Coordinates of C-alpha atoms in Angstrom, one line a residue:
Chain A
M640 CA -4.9 65.3 -48.4
L641 CA -5.7 62.1 -46.4
N642 CA -8.7 60.1 -48.2
M643 CA -9.9 56.9 -46.3
K644 CA -12.6 54.2 -47.9
D645 CA -14.2 51.7 -46.5
V646 CA -10.9 50.9 -43.9
S647 CA -11.7 48.5 -41.5
K648 CA -9.4 47.2 -38.9
I649 CA -9.3 43.6 -37.1
Y650 CA -7.7 42.4 -34.0
R651 CA -7.7 38.8 -34.4
T652 CA -6.7 36.3 -31.4
E653 CA -7.4 32.7 -31.6
S654 CA -11.2 32.7 -30.0
V655 CA -12.0 36.6 -30.9
E656 CA -12.8 38.6 -33.5
T657 CA -12.7 42.8 -32.6
H658 CA -13.7 45.2 -35.6
A659 CA -11.7 48.3 -34.1
L660 CA -12.7 49.8 -37.8
R661 CA -16.3 48.9 -39.5
E662 CA -15.5 50.6 -43.0
F663 CA -14.5 53.7 -42.0
S664 CA -14.4 56.3 -44.5
F665 CA -13.1 59.7 -44.4
D666 CA -11.7 62.5 -46.0
V667 CA -10.1 65.6 -44.6
D668 CA -8.8 68.8 -46.8
E669 CA -5.9 70.6 -46.2
G670 CA -6.1 73.2 -43.3
E671 CA -8.3 71.9 -41.6
F672 CA -8.3 70.9 -38.2
I673 CA -10.4 68.5 -36.9
S674 CA -11.3 66.9 -33.7
V675 CA -12.5 63.0 -33.3
T676 CA -14.2 62.1 -30.0
G677 CA -15.2 59.0 -28.8
P678 CA -16.5 56.8 -26.2
S679 CA -13.6 54.3 -24.6
G680 CA -12.9 51.5 -27.4
S681 CA -14.6 53.6 -30.1
G682 CA -11.7 53.1 -32.2
K683 CA -10.4 56.3 -32.2
T684 CA -6.8 55.0 -31.2
T685 CA -6.5 52.8 -34.0
F686 CA -7.8 55.3 -36.5
L687 CA -5.3 57.7 -35.2
N688 CA -2.6 54.8 -35.1
I689 CA -3.6 53.6 -39.0
A690 CA -3.8 57.5 -40.2
G691 CA -0.5 57.9 -38.8
L692 CA 1.1 54.9 -40.6
L693 CA 2.2 53.5 -37.0
E694 CA -0.1 50.4 -37.3
E695 CA -1.3 48.0 -40.6
F696 CA -5.4 48.1 -41.7
S697 CA -7.6 45.0 -42.7
G698 CA -9.7 46.1 -45.6
G699 CA -10.2 49.1 -47.9
T700 CA -8.1 51.7 -49.3
Y701 CA -6.2 54.6 -47.7
E702 CA -4.3 57.7 -49.4
L703 CA -2.2 60.0 -47.8
D704 CA -1.2 63.4 -50.1
G705 CA -2.1 61.5 -53.2
C706 CA 0.0 58.2 -52.3
N707 CA -1.7 54.3 -51.4
V708 CA -0.8 53.6 -48.8
T709 CA -2.1 50.4 -49.2
N710 CA 0.8 47.8 -50.3
L711 CA 3.7 50.0 -49.0
N712 CA 6.4 48.9 -47.4
D713 CA 7.7 49.1 -43.9
R714 CA 10.5 51.0 -45.1
E715 CA 8.3 53.6 -47.4
R716 CA 5.7 53.8 -44.5
S717 CA 8.8 55.1 -42.1
R718 CA 9.7 57.4 -45.0
L719 CA 6.3 58.7 -45.2
R720 CA 5.6 59.3 -41.5
N721 CA 8.2 60.8 -41.0
E722 CA 8.2 63.5 -44.1
K723 CA 4.9 64.0 -43.7
I724 CA 3.3 63.4 -40.4
G725 CA 4.0 65.0 -36.7
F726 CA 3.2 63.5 -33.7
I727 CA 2.0 64.8 -30.7
F728 CA 1.5 62.1 -27.9
Q729 CA -0.8 62.4 -24.6
S730 CA 2.6 61.5 -22.7
F731 CA 4.5 63.8 -24.7
N732 CA 7.1 60.1 -25.1
L733 CA 10.5 62.7 -24.9
I734 CA 13.3 60.4 -24.6
P735 CA 14.4 61.1 -21.0
E736 CA 18.8 60.3 -21.6
L737 CA 18.2 63.5 -24.5
D738 CA 18.3 66.9 -24.0
V739 CA 14.8 69.2 -25.2
F740 CA 17.4 69.9 -28.8
D741 CA 18.4 66.3 -29.1
N742 CA 14.9 65.0 -28.5
V743 CA 13.4 67.7 -31.3
D744 CA 16.5 66.3 -33.2
V745 CA 15.2 62.6 -33.3
P746 CA 13.0 62.9 -37.2
L747 CA 15.1 65.0 -38.9
R748 CA 18.0 62.6 -38.0
Y749 CA 16.4 60.0 -40.1
R750 CA 15.3 62.6 -42.2
K751 CA 19.0 62.9 -43.5
F752 CA 19.3 66.1 -43.4
S753 CA 22.1 68.3 -42.6
S754 CA 23.9 68.8 -39.4
A755 CA 23.9 72.8 -40.3
E756 CA 19.7 72.7 -42.0
R757 CA 18.9 70.2 -38.8
R758 CA 20.2 72.8 -36.5
K759 CA 18.6 75.6 -38.1
R760 CA 15.5 73.8 -38.3
I761 CA 15.0 72.9 -34.6
D762 CA 16.9 76.7 -33.5
R763 CA 13.3 77.7 -35.2
V764 CA 10.9 75.5 -33.8
I765 CA 12.0 75.2 -30.1
D766 CA 12.2 79.3 -30.5
L767 CA 8.3 78.5 -32.0
V768 CA 7.2 77.2 -28.7
G769 CA 9.0 79.5 -26.4
L770 CA 11.4 77.0 -25.5
G771 CA 14.8 78.6 -27.1
S772 CA 16.4 79.3 -23.9
R773 CA 15.9 75.8 -22.7
A774 CA 17.6 73.8 -25.5
H775 CA 20.0 72.0 -23.7
H776 CA 17.9 70.6 -20.8
L777 CA 16.3 67.1 -20.1
P778 CA 12.5 66.5 -20.2
S779 CA 12.7 66.2 -16.6
Q780 CA 14.1 69.5 -15.8
L781 CA 10.9 70.8 -17.7
S782 CA 7.0 71.3 -16.6
G783 CA 4.5 69.0 -18.4
G784 CA 3.5 72.1 -20.1
Q785 CA 6.8 72.6 -21.7
Q786 CA 7.3 68.8 -22.1
Q787 CA 4.0 68.8 -24.6
R788 CA 5.6 71.8 -26.3
V789 CA 8.8 70.2 -27.4
A790 CA 6.7 67.0 -28.5
I791 CA 5.4 70.1 -30.7
A792 CA 8.4 71.1 -31.5
R793 CA 9.4 67.9 -32.5
A794 CA 6.6 67.4 -34.9
L795 CA 7.0 70.6 -36.5
A796 CA 10.5 70.5 -37.2
G797 CA 10.3 68.0 -40.4
E798 CA 7.7 70.3 -41.4
P799 CA 4.6 67.7 -41.9
R800 CA 1.9 68.0 -44.1
F801 CA -0.1 67.2 -41.2
L802 CA -0.1 66.3 -37.4
L803 CA -1.5 64.0 -35.7
A804 CA -2.3 64.7 -31.8
D805 CA -3.5 62.5 -29.1
E806 CA -5.2 63.8 -26.3
P807 CA -2.3 66.4 -26.5
T808 CA -3.3 68.1 -22.9
G809 CA -4.8 64.9 -21.4
N810 CA -2.0 65.1 -18.9
L811 CA -1.5 68.8 -18.4
D812 CA -3.8 70.9 -16.3
S813 CA -6.1 73.6 -17.1
Q814 CA -4.0 76.1 -17.7
M815 CA -1.2 74.5 -19.7
A816 CA -3.9 72.8 -21.7
E817 CA -5.1 76.1 -22.7
S818 CA -1.8 77.1 -24.0
V819 CA -0.9 73.7 -25.5
M820 CA -4.2 74.2 -27.7
E821 CA -3.1 77.7 -28.7
L822 CA -0.3 76.9 -29.8
L823 CA -2.0 74.2 -31.5
E824 CA -4.4 76.7 -33.0
D825 CA -1.4 79.1 -34.2
I826 CA 0.2 76.2 -36.3
N827 CA -3.4 75.4 -37.3
R828 CA -3.4 78.9 -38.8
N829 CA -0.4 78.8 -40.0
G830 CA -1.4 76.2 -42.9
T831 CA -0.5 72.7 -41.1
T832 CA -3.5 70.5 -41.1
I833 CA -4.4 69.0 -37.6
I834 CA -6.2 65.7 -36.4
M835 CA -6.6 65.9 -32.5
V836 CA -7.9 62.9 -31.2
T837 CA -9.9 64.1 -27.3
H838 CA -12.4 63.3 -25.2
E839 CA -12.5 66.6 -23.7
K840 CA -15.5 68.3 -25.1
N841 CA -14.4 72.1 -24.7
L842 CA -11.6 71.1 -26.8
A843 CA -13.0 69.6 -29.6
K844 CA -15.3 72.2 -30.2
R845 CA -12.4 74.5 -30.9
A846 CA -11.7 72.1 -34.0
R847 CA -13.2 73.6 -37.4
R848 CA -15.0 70.3 -37.6
N849 CA -15.5 67.1 -35.5
I850 CA -16.2 63.7 -35.7
F851 CA -17.8 61.3 -33.3
M852 CA -17.3 57.7 -33.1
R853 CA -18.5 55.0 -31.6
D854 CA -18.2 50.9 -32.5
G855 CA -15.5 51.6 -35.1
C856 CA -17.4 54.0 -37.1
V857 CA -18.0 57.7 -37.9
S858 CA -21.1 58.3 -36.0
N859 CA -21.4 61.8 -36.4
N860 CA -19.3 64.6 -39.2
D861 CA -20.1 67.7 -37.9
S862 CA -18.5 70.3 -39.3
A863 CA -20.8 73.3 -37.2
L864 CA -19.7 72.5 -33.8
H865 CA -16.8 75.0 -34.5
L866 CA -19.5 77.9 -35.4
A867 CA -21.6 76.6 -32.8
A868 CA -19.0 77.4 -30.2
S869 CA -17.6 80.3 -31.3
S870 CA -21.2 81.8 -31.5
A871 CA -22.4 80.5 -28.1
Chain B
M1022 CA 25.4 58.7 -38.2
E1023 CA 23.9 59.2 -34.0
I1024 CA 27.2 59.2 -32.2
G1025 CA 26.5 62.3 -30.7
P1026 CA 22.7 61.8 -29.2
I1027 CA 23.8 58.2 -28.3
W1028 CA 26.9 58.5 -26.4
R1029 CA 25.1 61.6 -24.3
A1030 CA 22.2 59.7 -23.9
M1031 CA 24.7 57.3 -22.5
S1032 CA 27.0 59.6 -20.5
R1033 CA 23.6 60.1 -18.6
N1034 CA 22.7 56.9 -17.5
K1035 CA 26.6 55.5 -17.7
T1036 CA 26.7 52.9 -14.4
S1037 CA 25.7 50.2 -16.7
Y1038 CA 27.5 50.6 -19.3
L1039 CA 30.4 51.6 -17.6
L1040 CA 30.0 48.0 -15.7
I1041 CA 30.2 46.6 -19.3
A1042 CA 33.0 48.5 -20.9
M1043 CA 34.9 47.4 -18.0
Q1044 CA 34.6 43.8 -18.3
I1045 CA 35.4 44.0 -21.8
A1046 CA 38.3 46.0 -20.5
V1047 CA 39.5 43.4 -17.8
T1048 CA 38.8 40.4 -20.8
M1049 CA 40.5 41.8 -23.1
A1050 CA 43.5 43.0 -20.7
I1051 CA 43.4 39.1 -19.8
M1052 CA 43.1 38.4 -23.4
V1053 CA 45.8 39.7 -24.4
N1054 CA 48.0 39.0 -22.0
A1055 CA 46.8 35.2 -22.4
F1056 CA 47.7 35.2 -26.3
S1057 CA 51.4 36.8 -25.6
I1058 CA 51.9 33.9 -22.9
I1059 CA 50.3 31.5 -25.5
Q1060 CA 52.3 33.1 -28.3
E1061 CA 55.4 32.9 -26.7
R1062 CA 55.3 29.2 -25.1
S1063 CA 53.4 28.1 -28.4
R1064 CA 56.9 29.2 -29.8
M1065 CA 58.9 28.0 -27.6
M1066 CA 57.4 24.2 -27.9
A1067 CA 58.1 24.8 -32.0
R1068 CA 61.5 25.1 -31.8
P1069 CA 63.2 22.5 -33.4
S1070 CA 65.7 20.5 -31.2
G1071 CA 67.7 19.7 -33.7
V1072 CA 67.6 15.5 -34.1
D1073 CA 65.4 13.4 -35.7
E1074 CA 62.5 12.8 -32.6
D1075 CA 60.1 10.4 -35.0
N1076 CA 62.6 7.6 -35.4
I1077 CA 65.1 8.3 -31.8
F1078 CA 64.1 6.2 -28.6
Y1079 CA 66.2 5.8 -25.7
L1080 CA 66.6 3.3 -22.9
S1081 CA 68.8 2.7 -20.0
S1082 CA 70.8 0.3 -19.2
I1083 CA 72.0 -0.3 -14.6
G1084 CA 74.3 -3.0 -14.3
F1085 CA 73.7 -4.2 -10.2
L1086 CA 75.9 -7.6 -10.7
P1087 CA 79.0 -7.0 -9.0
E1088 CA 80.8 -8.7 -11.9
F1089 CA 78.9 -6.7 -14.0
D1090 CA 82.1 -5.6 -16.8
G1091 CA 80.0 -2.3 -18.1
R1092 CA 82.8 -0.9 -20.7
S1093 CA 82.8 -4.6 -22.0
A1094 CA 79.3 -4.6 -21.7
S1095 CA 78.9 -1.6 -23.8
E1096 CA 80.6 -2.5 -26.2
E1097 CA 79.1 -5.4 -27.2
D1098 CA 75.5 -3.7 -26.5
L1099 CA 76.4 -1.2 -29.4
D1100 CA 77.8 -3.8 -31.6
A1101 CA 74.5 -5.9 -31.6
L1102 CA 72.3 -2.6 -31.4
R1103 CA 74.0 -1.4 -34.4
R1104 CA 73.4 -5.1 -36.3
F1105 CA 69.8 -5.4 -35.2
P1106 CA 67.9 -4.7 -38.8
G1107 CA 65.8 -1.6 -38.6
V1108 CA 68.7 0.1 -36.4
A1109 CA 70.5 3.3 -37.9
N1110 CA 72.6 3.4 -35.8
A1111 CA 73.1 3.5 -32.1
I1112 CA 75.3 5.3 -29.1
M1113 CA 76.2 5.3 -25.6
T1114 CA 75.9 9.1 -24.1
N1115 CA 74.8 10.9 -21.2
T1116 CA 71.5 12.3 -22.1
V1117 CA 69.4 13.4 -24.8
P1118 CA 67.7 17.0 -25.5
L1119 CA 64.5 18.2 -23.8
Q1120 CA 65.2 14.8 -21.3
G1121 CA 65.1 17.8 -18.3
G1122 CA 68.7 16.5 -16.8
G1123 CA 72.6 16.4 -18.1
W1124 CA 75.9 17.7 -17.7
S1125 CA 77.1 21.2 -18.4
Q1126 CA 80.8 22.6 -18.9
G1127 CA 81.7 26.0 -19.2
L1128 CA 83.7 27.1 -22.2
R1129 CA 86.1 30.1 -22.6
T1130 CA 88.0 31.5 -25.5
E1131 CA 91.1 32.6 -22.9
P1132 CA 92.5 30.5 -20.4
G1133 CA 91.7 31.7 -16.6
E1134 CA 89.3 31.4 -14.6
E1135 CA 88.8 34.9 -14.4
I1136 CA 87.3 34.8 -18.0
E1137 CA 83.8 34.7 -18.2
S1138 CA 82.9 31.4 -19.6
I1139 CA 79.6 30.5 -21.7
G1140 CA 77.3 27.7 -20.4
V1141 CA 77.4 24.7 -22.7
A1142 CA 75.2 21.1 -22.7
V1143 CA 77.9 18.1 -22.9
Y1144 CA 77.1 15.2 -24.8
F1145 CA 79.1 12.3 -24.8
V1146 CA 79.0 10.4 -27.8
D1147 CA 81.5 8.1 -30.2
E1148 CA 81.9 8.6 -34.0
H1149 CA 78.3 7.4 -34.6
G1150 CA 77.1 10.3 -32.4
I1151 CA 76.0 13.0 -35.4
D1152 CA 75.0 10.0 -37.8
T1153 CA 72.7 8.8 -34.0
F1154 CA 71.5 11.8 -33.1
D1155 CA 71.0 12.9 -37.0
V1156 CA 72.1 16.0 -36.5
N1157 CA 73.8 18.8 -39.1
L1158 CA 77.2 19.3 -39.4
T1159 CA 77.6 22.5 -40.9
Q1160 CA 80.8 22.9 -41.0
G1161 CA 83.9 20.7 -39.9
R1162 CA 84.5 17.2 -39.9
N1163 CA 83.0 14.5 -37.1
F1164 CA 85.0 12.3 -34.3
A1165 CA 87.4 9.7 -36.0
P1166 CA 87.5 6.7 -34.2
T1167 CA 90.6 7.2 -33.0
E1168 CA 89.5 10.1 -31.3
I1169 CA 87.1 8.7 -28.7
M1170 CA 88.8 9.2 -25.4
M1171 CA 88.0 6.5 -22.9
F1172 CA 87.5 8.1 -19.4
D1173 CA 87.9 6.5 -15.8
P1174 CA 87.0 8.2 -13.1
D1175 CA 89.2 6.3 -10.7
A1176 CA 92.4 6.2 -12.7
N1177 CA 94.1 9.3 -13.1
G1178 CA 94.4 10.3 -16.7
A1179 CA 93.5 13.2 -18.8
R1180 CA 89.5 14.5 -17.7
W1181 CA 88.8 15.5 -21.3
P1182 CA 89.5 15.2 -24.8
D1183 CA 91.2 17.8 -26.9
K1184 CA 88.8 17.9 -29.4
I1185 CA 84.9 19.3 -29.5
I1186 CA 82.1 19.5 -31.8
I1187 CA 79.9 22.8 -31.3
T1188 CA 76.7 24.1 -31.8
Q1189 CA 76.2 26.8 -34.5
A1190 CA 74.4 29.1 -31.5
M1191 CA 76.9 28.1 -29.1
A1192 CA 80.1 29.1 -32.3
E1193 CA 78.2 32.5 -32.0
A1194 CA 78.1 33.0 -27.8
L1195 CA 81.9 32.1 -28.2
F1196 CA 82.6 34.4 -31.4
P1197 CA 80.3 37.0 -31.3
D1198 CA 82.4 38.8 -34.3
S1199 CA 83.6 35.6 -36.3
P1200 CA 80.5 32.8 -35.4
N1201 CA 81.6 31.2 -39.0
D1202 CA 85.1 30.8 -38.0
A1203 CA 84.8 28.3 -35.1
I1204 CA 86.6 25.7 -36.9
G1205 CA 90.4 25.0 -35.4
R1206 CA 89.7 27.5 -32.4
T1207 CA 91.1 26.8 -29.1
V1208 CA 88.9 27.1 -26.5
Y1209 CA 89.3 26.2 -22.7
I1210 CA 87.3 23.8 -20.6
E1211 CA 87.8 23.7 -16.7
D1212 CA 89.4 27.2 -16.2
D1213 CA 92.6 26.0 -18.5
L1214 CA 92.5 22.9 -20.1
P1215 CA 92.2 23.5 -24.3
I1216 CA 90.3 22.1 -26.7
T1217 CA 89.7 22.5 -30.3
I1218 CA 86.6 22.8 -32.3
I1219 CA 86.9 20.8 -35.2
G1220 CA 83.0 20.6 -36.1
V1221 CA 79.6 23.4 -35.8
L1222 CA 76.3 21.5 -35.5
Q1223 CA 73.5 23.4 -37.3
R1224 CA 71.3 22.9 -34.1
M1225 CA 70.9 20.4 -31.0
Q1226 CA 69.2 21.7 -27.8
A1227 CA 70.2 21.1 -24.6
A1228 CA 68.7 19.0 -22.3
W1229 CA 66.8 22.2 -20.2
K1230 CA 63.6 23.7 -22.4
E1231 CA 64.0 26.7 -20.2
W1232 CA 67.6 27.1 -20.1
S1233 CA 68.0 30.0 -22.0
G1234 CA 71.3 28.7 -23.6
V1235 CA 68.9 26.1 -24.6
E1236 CA 70.5 26.0 -28.2
R1237 CA 74.1 26.0 -27.1
A1238 CA 75.2 22.0 -26.8
M1239 CA 78.8 20.2 -27.8
L1240 CA 79.5 16.7 -28.8
V1241 CA 82.8 15.0 -26.6
P1242 CA 83.9 12.4 -27.9
M1243 CA 84.4 10.5 -25.0
K1244 CA 83.1 7.2 -23.6
R1245 CA 82.7 6.6 -19.6
K1246 CA 83.9 4.1 -17.5
Q1247 CA 80.9 3.2 -15.6
N1248 CA 78.3 0.4 -14.9
S1249 CA 74.7 2.5 -15.8
F1250 CA 74.6 4.4 -18.9
R1251 CA 72.1 5.2 -21.6
Y1252 CA 71.8 3.9 -25.4
V1253 CA 70.1 6.5 -28.0
I1254 CA 69.2 4.1 -31.0
R1255 CA 67.8 5.8 -34.0
A1256 CA 65.7 3.4 -36.7
E1257 CA 65.4 2.9 -39.9
P1258 CA 61.7 5.4 -40.6
G1259 CA 58.8 3.5 -39.8
Y1260 CA 60.6 1.2 -37.1
R1261 CA 60.9 2.6 -34.4
D1262 CA 57.0 1.1 -32.4
E1263 CA 58.3 -2.2 -33.7
L1264 CA 61.8 -2.0 -32.5
M1265 CA 61.6 -1.2 -28.8
P1266 CA 60.4 -4.7 -27.6
Q1267 CA 62.6 -5.8 -29.3
I1268 CA 65.9 -4.0 -28.5
E1269 CA 64.4 -4.2 -24.9
K1270 CA 64.4 -7.8 -25.4
M1271 CA 67.3 -8.6 -26.9
L1272 CA 69.6 -6.3 -24.6
A1273 CA 67.5 -8.1 -21.7
E1274 CA 68.7 -11.5 -22.6
K1275 CA 72.1 -10.4 -24.3
N1276 CA 73.5 -9.6 -20.5
T1277 CA 71.4 -11.0 -17.4
G1278 CA 73.6 -8.6 -14.8
R1279 CA 72.1 -5.3 -15.6
I1280 CA 68.3 -4.1 -15.7
I1281 CA 66.9 -2.2 -18.9
R1282 CA 64.5 0.7 -18.6
G1283 CA 63.2 4.1 -19.1
M1284 CA 62.8 2.7 -22.7
T1285 CA 61.3 6.5 -24.3
T1286 CA 60.7 7.7 -27.1
M1287 CA 62.0 11.3 -28.3
T1288 CA 58.4 12.5 -29.2
E1289 CA 57.2 11.1 -25.4
T1290 CA 60.1 13.3 -24.2
R1291 CA 58.9 16.3 -26.3
E1292 CA 55.4 15.5 -25.0
R1293 CA 56.7 15.2 -21.6
S1294 CA 58.8 18.3 -21.3
Y1295 CA 55.9 20.7 -23.0
L1296 CA 53.2 19.4 -21.0
E1297 CA 52.9 22.4 -18.9
D1298 CA 53.2 24.8 -21.7
S1299 CA 50.4 22.4 -23.8
A1300 CA 48.6 22.5 -20.3
M1301 CA 48.8 26.2 -20.0
I1302 CA 48.3 26.9 -23.5
K1303 CA 45.1 24.8 -22.8
L1304 CA 44.0 26.8 -19.8
L1305 CA 44.5 30.1 -21.1
V1306 CA 42.1 29.0 -24.4
F1307 CA 39.5 28.1 -21.7
I1308 CA 39.6 30.9 -19.3
V1309 CA 39.9 33.5 -22.6
G1310 CA 37.3 31.5 -23.8
V1311 CA 34.8 31.4 -21.0
L1312 CA 36.0 35.0 -20.0
T1313 CA 34.4 35.8 -24.1
A1314 CA 31.4 34.2 -23.5
I1315 CA 30.9 35.7 -20.0
T1316 CA 31.3 39.3 -21.4
G1317 CA 29.5 38.2 -24.7
L1318 CA 26.9 36.9 -22.1
G1319 CA 26.7 40.1 -20.6
I1320 CA 26.1 42.1 -23.4
V1321 CA 23.2 40.3 -24.8
G1322 CA 21.8 40.6 -21.2
L1323 CA 22.8 44.8 -21.0
A1324 CA 21.1 45.3 -24.4
S1325 CA 17.9 42.7 -24.1
F1326 CA 17.2 44.6 -20.8
S1327 CA 17.8 48.0 -22.7
V1328 CA 15.4 46.8 -25.4
A1329 CA 13.0 45.9 -22.8
R1330 CA 12.7 49.2 -21.2
R1331 CA 12.7 50.9 -23.7
S1332 CA 10.5 49.6 -26.4
K1333 CA 8.0 52.7 -25.8
Q1334 CA 10.9 54.7 -27.0
I1335 CA 11.6 52.7 -29.6
G1336 CA 8.0 52.3 -30.8
V1337 CA 8.1 56.1 -30.3
R1338 CA 11.7 56.5 -33.1
R1339 CA 9.7 53.7 -35.2
A1340 CA 6.5 56.7 -35.0
L1341 CA 8.9 59.2 -36.1
G1342 CA 10.3 58.0 -38.8
A1343 CA 12.7 55.2 -37.9
T1344 CA 13.0 52.1 -40.5
R1345 CA 13.9 49.2 -38.7
P1346 CA 17.3 49.1 -40.5
A1347 CA 18.0 52.2 -38.3
I1348 CA 16.7 51.1 -35.2
L1349 CA 19.3 48.1 -35.4
R1350 CA 21.6 50.7 -36.5
Y1351 CA 20.9 52.2 -33.3
F1352 CA 21.4 49.5 -30.8
M1353 CA 25.0 48.6 -32.5
L1354 CA 25.6 51.2 -32.4
E1355 CA 25.5 52.5 -28.6
N1356 CA 27.1 48.5 -28.0
F1357 CA 29.7 49.7 -30.5
L1358 CA 30.5 53.1 -28.1
I1359 CA 30.5 50.5 -25.3
S1360 CA 33.1 48.5 -26.7
S1361 CA 35.4 50.8 -27.9
V1362 CA 35.6 52.3 -23.8
G1363 CA 36.2 49.0 -23.2
V1364 CA 39.1 48.1 -25.8
V1365 CA 40.3 51.1 -25.4
G1366 CA 40.5 50.5 -21.5
G1367 CA 41.7 47.2 -21.5
A1368 CA 44.1 47.7 -24.4
L1369 CA 45.4 50.8 -21.5
L1370 CA 45.0 47.9 -18.9
A1371 CA 46.4 44.9 -21.5
V1372 CA 49.7 47.2 -22.0
G1373 CA 49.9 48.3 -18.4
L1374 CA 49.7 44.3 -17.3
N1375 CA 52.4 43.7 -20.2
V1376 CA 54.4 45.6 -18.4
W1377 CA 54.3 44.4 -15.3
M1378 CA 54.3 40.6 -16.3
V1379 CA 57.6 41.2 -18.2
H1380 CA 59.4 42.2 -15.2
A1381 CA 57.5 39.7 -12.7
F1382 CA 58.3 36.4 -14.6
D1383 CA 60.7 37.9 -18.4
L1384 CA 58.0 37.3 -20.5
T1385 CA 58.4 38.7 -24.0
P1386 CA 56.5 42.3 -24.3
I1387 CA 53.3 42.0 -26.3
A1388 CA 53.6 41.7 -29.9
W1389 CA 52.3 45.0 -31.5
Y1390 CA 49.4 43.4 -33.4
V1391 CA 48.4 41.8 -30.3
I1392 CA 46.2 44.6 -29.1
P1393 CA 44.1 45.8 -32.6
T1394 CA 43.3 41.9 -33.0
A1395 CA 42.5 41.8 -29.5
M1396 CA 40.3 45.3 -29.8
L1397 CA 38.8 43.6 -33.8
I1398 CA 37.7 40.6 -31.8
L1399 CA 36.2 42.2 -28.7
W1400 CA 34.4 44.8 -31.0
L1401 CA 33.6 41.8 -33.1
V1402 CA 32.1 39.8 -30.1
G1403 CA 30.1 43.1 -29.1
Q1404 CA 28.4 43.4 -32.2
L1405 CA 27.1 39.5 -32.5
A1406 CA 26.1 39.1 -29.1
V1407 CA 23.9 42.6 -29.4
F1408 CA 22.8 41.7 -32.9
G1409 CA 19.7 39.5 -31.4
P1410 CA 18.2 41.6 -28.8
A1411 CA 19.0 44.8 -31.2
R1412 CA 17.1 43.0 -34.0
R1413 CA 14.4 41.7 -31.5
A1414 CA 13.8 46.1 -31.3
T1415 CA 13.3 46.3 -34.5
L1416 CA 10.0 44.4 -34.1
V1417 CA 8.8 46.6 -32.0
S1418 CA 5.5 48.3 -33.4
P1419 CA 5.2 52.3 -34.3
A1420 CA 2.0 51.9 -32.5
V1421 CA 3.8 51.4 -29.1
A1422 CA 3.9 55.0 -28.5
T1423 CA 0.2 55.5 -28.8
R1424 CA -0.3 52.8 -25.6
A1425 CA -0.8 54.4 -22.5
V1426 CA 1.4 51.8 -20.5

């Protein structure tokens, strides 16, 4: 459902060219839970941005759910992003002036769902992440773990084909991180494909497949990691 | 439409939005009332005086030698003026419309000082008065030469002639039930002196533009024996400016026992008369323009600050699927809501201010369409002001959402 072939990304200034991705090829099948690890500057975030259609790439081809995204205009990319992809960010990125309900509502409004449909979806996902009683709390009234759960609810509300998670537990203590990871695993078990960028090896091992990036390339594409972790 | 979430978000962070809304409200209140004043002044300035302003000029003749005979001098002057090439007609009179100084009297429909009189501006004229002022006689007739009374203030004689011509507005004031039947009716001056109305003029304004009875005037067929008088001269169309120095020279040379001064056109008189109103209009337009510009700049400032402060949020919205037009729409809508609060508050403030001004300064109440027009203007100003910052917001990359800072 996600196929990148020889994708490159070059950041250019007047005097410097930085190759953030070099002939990056990568396939994801439906239902996978993939972790992406690598040192700082290895291109993880650039990969995530390109996979999530947040940035354009310099070369190569990228197909998302059968759609070649290479020549899509901004409006088409926005629509595809809204319909197919759910984002979970390290710093939650909730809108501070909106309560839980309205935060989850944001992507649904761009989808132009009816009010009743939006309400139904919001209620469902808020219950799913265990925050049904806090629908009208502001983000500032929630703990970090709860805020990340709201972000997950927001990502799931549109029923995307896959989730892109950027260090989803990076700002959480271990207990909250564990509960968020369990939630992501549940979501994956229910069929949603997840690609998770993380620098924590123990979390990466919980994915079914791990790719290790270095210098903008896939250095290791190891589906055995999960098995190894499980058997250990 | 995202009105609900935008409104709720604004209500949780309302100080800056309220300040702008208040600025819009104050601007609107001032704009509406300034417009109302401008409208009233413009309406006043646009009133026709009824006379041929383009071709009339006037001057004063002041005799200073003891042997100066005003009566014979005026007869000779008028004869010379009427014969002068390019002069359509000329009279001796006491004042002209809008000049600022003149005579007034009270007329009654019944004799007796207990009967309330109606004020009227007085123009002393002869049988050339109607033609010289070029006023429109709609009913009745002009004075005959034999009806012109010579008045000597030092002699014991009749103080007023027995015939007058009045304006239509005066006829309406005197006879509200039958203003068109004024001809032949008797009115009373100085309590009990009867005068018959022989003609009605369509319009001729008084000398005082701010007088509530400015449209009430009467022509009195009288020449007063005096050594200082005013000549009103109507030139043939297009000859006025050419004639003025020639007339001045001719009169000065004709009789050296007097001086000629105060040569003025009716056009200048109108301009001078409405100088304060004209200046007031310019000042109000300037103030409203500056206020509107300041409000617009305030909105630009708030929106620019808001876009800069929320660039991460904009990136997140873009990442969640907002298109560029959706981001543009968000900020335009947000401003529309702020402006709406401002213009609704402004409308209430404007009405309150107007009610006070109507009582305090005797102004006309605001016309019904002024408030919606001002609302539209301020909505438009708000939308134009926010467009630039909103457009910059659309350029925020969705990749901002994944940046750490």
